PDB file of C-alpha atoms in Angstrom:
ATOM      1  CA  MET A 354    -104.979  59.965  80.931  1.00  0.00           C
ATOM      2  CA  LEU A 355    -102.674  57.132  81.425  1.00  0.00           C
ATOM      3  CA  THR A 356    -104.233  55.085  83.489  1.00  0.00           C
ATOM      4  CA  LYS A 357    -107.338  55.219  81.222  1.00  0.00           C
ATOM      5  CA  THR A 358    -105.053  54.442  78.710  1.00  0.00           C
ATOM      6  CA  ILE A 359    -103.740  51.394  80.330  1.00  0.00           C
ATOM      7  CA  LEU A 360    -107.094  50.463  81.175  1.00  0.00           C
ATOM      8  CA  ALA A 361    -108.285  50.406  77.464  1.00  0.00           C
ATOM      9  CA  VAL A 362    -105.206  48.680  76.240  1.00  0.00           C
ATOM     10  CA  ALA A 363    -105.524  45.620  78.969  1.00  0.00           C
ATOM     11  CA  ALA A 364    -109.380  45.356  78.185  1.00  0.00           C
ATOM     12  CA  GLY A 365    -108.722  45.127  74.673  1.00  0.00           C
ATOM     13  CA  GLY A 366    -106.288  42.479  75.312  1.00  0.00           C
ATOM     14  CA  LEU A 367    -108.546  40.756  77.318  1.00  0.00           C
ATOM     15  CA  PHE A 368    -111.175  40.334  75.033  1.00  0.00           C
ATOM     16  CA  ALA A 369    -108.815  39.575  71.868  1.00  0.00           C
ATOM     17  CA  MET A 370    -107.691  36.527  74.335  1.00  0.00           C
ATOM     18  CA  ALA A 371    -111.334  35.738  74.896  1.00  0.00           C
ATOM     19  CA  SER A 372    -112.372  35.653  71.485  1.00  0.00           C
ATOM     20  CA  CYS A 373    -109.439  33.060  71.019  1.00  0.00           C
ATOM     21  CA  VAL A 374    -110.364  30.656  73.738  1.00  0.00           C
ATOM     22  CA  PRO A 375    -113.135  28.996  71.815  1.00  0.00           C
ATOM     23  CA  ALA A 376    -111.366  28.142  68.865  1.00  0.00           C
ATOM     24  CA  PHE A 377    -108.434  26.503  71.065  1.00  0.00           C
ATOM     25  CA  ALA A 378    -111.563  24.691  72.700  1.00  0.00           C
ATOM     26  CA  GLU A 379    -112.559  23.443  69.315  1.00  0.00           C
ATOM     27  CA  ASP A 380    -108.862  22.086  68.351  1.00  0.00           C
ATOM     28  CA  ALA A 381    -108.567  20.352  71.934  1.00  0.00           C
ATOM     29  CA  VAL A 382    -111.736  18.262  71.771  1.00  0.00           C
ATOM     30  CA  ALA A 383    -111.429  17.086  67.877  1.00  0.00           C
ATOM     31  CA  ALA A 384    -108.240  16.258  68.174  1.00  0.00           C
ATOM     32  CA  PRO A 385    -108.370  12.851  70.420  1.00  0.00           C
ATOM     33  CA  ALA A 386    -111.418  11.978  68.054  1.00  0.00           C
ATOM     34  CA  THR A 387    -108.479  11.836  64.915  1.00  0.00           C
ATOM     35  CA  ASP A 388    -105.952   9.997  67.015  1.00  0.00           C
ATOM     36  CA  ALA A 389    -108.358   7.912  68.971  1.00  0.00           C
ATOM     37  CA  GLN A 390    -106.761   4.042  69.479  1.00  0.00           C
ATOM     38  CA  LYS A 391    -109.342   1.753  70.877  1.00  0.00           C
ATOM     39  CA  LEU A 392    -109.858  -1.872  71.683  1.00  0.00           C
ATOM     40  CA  ASN A 393    -113.274  -2.749  70.460  1.00  0.00           C
ATOM     41  CA  VAL A 394    -114.943  -5.918  72.203  1.00  0.00           C
ATOM     42  CA  GLU A 395    -118.557  -6.846  71.050  1.00  0.00           C
ATOM     43  CA  LEU A 396    -120.890  -8.954  73.086  1.00  0.00           C
ATOM     44  CA  ASN A 397    -122.146 -10.779  69.755  1.00  0.00           C
ATOM     45  CA  ALA A 398    -124.633 -13.693  70.331  1.00  0.00           C
ATOM     46  CA  LEU A 399    -125.897 -15.937  73.283  1.00  0.00           C
ATOM     47  CA  ALA A 400    -127.079 -18.945  72.407  1.00  0.00           C
ATOM     48  CA  PRO A 401    -128.089 -22.277  74.206  1.00  0.00           C
ATOM     49  CA  SER A 402    -125.593 -24.689  74.109  1.00  0.00           C
ATOM     50  CA  GLN A 403    -125.355 -28.586  75.705  1.00  0.00           C
ATOM     51  CA  LYS A 404    -122.982 -27.520  77.727  1.00  0.00           C
ATOM     52  CA  GLY A 405    -124.686 -24.144  79.306  1.00  0.00           C
ATOM     53  CA  CYS A 406    -124.512 -21.086  77.123  1.00  0.00           C
ATOM     54  CA  MET A 407    -122.553 -20.168  74.023  1.00  0.00           C
ATOM     55  CA  MET A 408    -121.201 -17.031  73.929  1.00  0.00           C
ATOM     56  CA  THR A 409    -119.485 -14.790  70.964  1.00  0.00           C
ATOM     57  CA  PHE A 410    -117.397 -11.787  70.909  1.00  0.00           C
ATOM     58  CA  VAL A 411    -116.508  -9.481  68.329  1.00  0.00           C
ATOM     59  CA  ALA A 412    -112.879  -8.071  69.125  1.00  0.00           C
ATOM     60  CA  GLU A 413    -110.791  -5.565  67.252  1.00  0.00           C
ATOM     61  CA  ASN A 414    -107.590  -4.518  68.007  1.00  0.00           C
ATOM     62  CA  ASP A 415    -106.999  -0.137  66.999  1.00  0.00           C
ATOM     63  CA  LEU A 416    -103.898   0.250  69.233  1.00  0.00           C
ATOM     64  CA  ALA A 417    -101.066   0.838  67.533  1.00  0.00           C
ATOM     65  CA  MET A 418     -99.314  -2.681  68.097  1.00  0.00           C
ATOM     66  CA  PRO A 419    -100.273  -6.067  68.030  1.00  0.00           C
ATOM     67  CA  ILE A 420    -101.491  -7.631  71.026  1.00  0.00           C
ATOM     68  CA  SER A 421     -99.864 -11.615  71.212  1.00  0.00           C
ATOM     69  CA  LYS A 422    -102.302 -12.311  73.583  1.00  0.00           C
ATOM     70  CA  ILE A 423    -105.052 -10.872  75.706  1.00  0.00           C
ATOM     71  CA  SER A 424    -107.809 -11.821  78.437  1.00  0.00           C
ATOM     72  CA  PHE A 425    -110.526 -10.507  80.056  1.00  0.00           C
ATOM     73  CA  GLU A 426    -112.012 -10.954  83.394  1.00  0.00           C
ATOM     74  CA  LEU A 427    -115.524 -10.998  83.135  1.00  0.00           C
ATOM     75  CA  ALA A 428    -118.133 -10.882  85.728  1.00  0.00           C
ATOM     76  CA  PHE A 429    -121.734 -12.116  84.822  1.00  0.00           C
ATOM     77  CA  PHE A 430    -124.784 -11.381  86.388  1.00  0.00           C
ATOM     78  CA  ASN A 431    -127.767 -13.198  86.697  1.00  0.00           C
ATOM     79  CA  ASP A 432    -131.617 -12.474  85.805  1.00  0.00           C
ATOM     80  CA  LYS A 433    -131.772 -11.016  89.892  1.00  0.00           C
ATOM     81  CA  ASN A 434    -129.004  -8.827  89.032  1.00  0.00           C
ATOM     82  CA  ALA A 435    -126.234 -10.883  91.529  1.00  0.00           C
ATOM     83  CA  VAL A 436    -123.210 -11.667  90.037  1.00  0.00           C
ATOM     84  CA  ASP A 437    -123.242 -15.059  89.102  1.00  0.00           C
ATOM     85  CA  ARG A 438    -119.389 -15.888  88.347  1.00  0.00           C
ATOM     86  CA  VAL A 439    -116.597 -14.416  87.550  1.00  0.00           C
ATOM     87  CA  THR A 440    -113.965 -15.972  85.213  1.00  0.00           C
ATOM     88  CA  VAL A 441    -110.969 -15.001  83.115  1.00  0.00           C
ATOM     89  CA  LEU A 442    -111.858 -15.543  79.229  1.00  0.00           C
ATOM     90  CA  ASP A 443    -108.618 -15.692  76.666  1.00  0.00           C
ATOM     91  CA  PHE A 444    -108.895 -14.185  73.372  1.00  0.00           C
ATOM     92  CA  ARG A 445    -105.662 -15.074  72.359  1.00  0.00           C
ATOM     93  CA  ASP A 446    -103.919 -12.589  69.838  1.00  0.00           C
ATOM     94  CA  LEU A 447    -105.708  -9.561  68.426  1.00  0.00           C
ATOM     95  CA  PRO A 448    -103.626  -7.964  65.331  1.00  0.00           C
ATOM     96  CA  ILE A 449    -103.867  -4.371  64.184  1.00  0.00           C
ATOM     97  CA  GLY A 450    -107.171  -3.754  62.546  1.00  0.00           C
ATOM     98  CA  LYS A 451    -108.474  -7.143  62.157  1.00  0.00           C
ATOM     99  CA  LYS A 452    -111.886  -8.359  63.458  1.00  0.00           C
ATOM    100  CA  ARG A 453    -111.111 -11.831  65.519  1.00  0.00           C
ATOM    101  CA  VAL A 454    -114.647 -13.755  66.530  1.00  0.00           C
ATOM    102  CA  ARG A 455    -113.703 -15.715  69.455  1.00  0.00           C
ATOM    103  CA  GLN A 456    -116.560 -18.079  71.109  1.00  0.00           C
ATOM    104  CA  PHE A 457    -116.626 -19.586  74.478  1.00  0.00           C
ATOM    105  CA  ASP A 458    -119.279 -22.439  75.825  1.00  0.00           C
ATOM    106  CA  MET A 459    -120.008 -21.434  79.277  1.00  0.00           C
ATOM    107  CA  PRO A 460    -120.695 -24.660  81.471  1.00  0.00           C
ATOM    108  CA  GLY A 461    -123.764 -23.870  83.791  1.00  0.00           C
ATOM    109  CA  VAL A 462    -125.223 -20.867  82.352  1.00  0.00           C
ATOM    110  CA  ARG A 463    -128.301 -20.249  81.276  1.00  0.00           C
ATOM    111  CA  CYS A 464    -128.319 -17.667  78.424  1.00  0.00           C
ATOM    112  CA  GLU A 465    -131.734 -16.523  79.339  1.00  0.00           C
ATOM    113  CA  SER A 466    -130.543 -15.738  82.864  1.00  0.00           C
ATOM    114  CA  VAL A 467    -127.438 -13.516  81.984  1.00  0.00           C
ATOM    115  CA  SER A 468    -128.751  -9.961  82.399  1.00  0.00           C
ATOM    116  CA  ARG A 469    -125.375  -8.340  81.811  1.00  0.00           C
ATOM    117  CA  ILE A 470    -121.776  -8.548  81.956  1.00  0.00           C
ATOM    118  CA  ILE A 471    -119.028  -6.390  83.038  1.00  0.00           C
ATOM    119  CA  VAL A 472    -115.315  -6.436  81.989  1.00  0.00           C
ATOM    120  CA  ASN A 473    -113.652  -6.429  85.184  1.00  0.00           C
ATOM    121  CA  ASP A 474    -110.161  -6.328  84.074  1.00  0.00           C
ATOM    122  CA  THR A 475    -107.124  -7.376  81.375  1.00  0.00           C
ATOM    123  CA  PRO A 476    -105.077  -9.459  83.092  1.00  0.00           C
ATOM    124  CA  VAL A 477    -102.915 -10.297  80.459  1.00  0.00           C
ATOM    125  CA  CYS A 478    -101.952  -7.776  77.563  1.00  0.00           C
ATOM    126  CA  ASP A 479     -99.014  -8.750  75.824  1.00  0.00           C
ATOM    127  CA  GLY A 480     -97.938  -6.396  73.538  1.00  0.00           C
ATOM    128  CA  PRO A 481     -98.598  -2.418  74.270  1.00  0.00           C
ATOM    129  CA  VAL A 482     -97.434  -0.927  77.268  1.00  0.00           C
ATOM    130  CA  ALA A 483     -99.264  -1.808  80.635  1.00  0.00           C
ATOM    131  CA  GLY A 484    -102.486  -0.580  81.174  1.00  0.00           C
ATOM    132  CA  ALA A 485    -102.964   0.495  77.601  1.00  0.00           C
ATOM    133  CA  CYS A 486    -105.562  -2.278  76.926  1.00  0.00           C
ATOM    134  CA  LYS A 487    -107.488  -1.742  79.601  1.00  0.00           C
ATOM    135  CA  ALA A 488    -107.150   2.271  79.290  1.00  0.00           C
ATOM    136  CA  ALA A 489    -108.241   1.531  75.410  1.00  0.00           C
ATOM    137  CA  LEU A 490    -111.300  -0.967  76.086  1.00  0.00           C
ATOM    138  CA  THR A 491    -114.314   0.147  74.152  1.00  0.00           C
ATOM    139  CA  THR A 492    -117.298  -2.351  74.819  1.00  0.00           C
ATOM    140  CA  ARG A 493    -120.648  -2.541  73.017  1.00  0.00           C
ATOM    141  CA  SER A 494    -123.665  -5.462  72.670  1.00  0.00           C
ATOM    142  CA  GLN A 495    -125.937  -6.452  69.571  1.00  0.00           C
ATOM    143  CA  LEU A 496    -128.229  -7.554  72.148  1.00  0.00           C
ATOM    144  CA  SER A 497    -130.629  -6.795  74.911  1.00  0.00           C
ATOM    145  CA  VAL A 498    -127.843  -7.679  77.870  1.00  0.00           C
ATOM    146  CA  PRO A 499    -125.597  -4.970  78.477  1.00  0.00           C
ATOM    147  CA  PHE A 500    -122.092  -5.423  78.058  1.00  0.00           C
ATOM    148  CA  GLU A 501    -119.908  -2.731  79.957  1.00  0.00           C
ATOM    149  CA  GLY A 502    -116.066  -1.764  80.214  1.00  0.00           C
TER     150      GLY A 502
END
């Protein structure tokens, strides 16, 4: 009789704990969305120029502190999906919560041949702790050309 009572109490405890797990899981999933700190960089436009291709990016710093200097190492893929070049672009400063437009004239690049751009690294990120810029990086593209972080 004592064994049946102990088993009943233990089973009841397991059911009670199991019913709480979904609530805890929902809280854990919801919490990061409200505290999300991101470094948003958007590929906004590609336009032919006299030198090659004018690339326009829009960047916004939603981290907890300003960035006094940041650069991105980008890999440009051509229309044969091969890496055409890797270069570092200086995005200068990014204050908290402000959008900044940065343009770069890429000599010798034909805009129509750019098939994809990948952010390889953030070699310079002055302000946040080491690794925070790359970890918080979120990329998107307004064009048919994918822009990946």
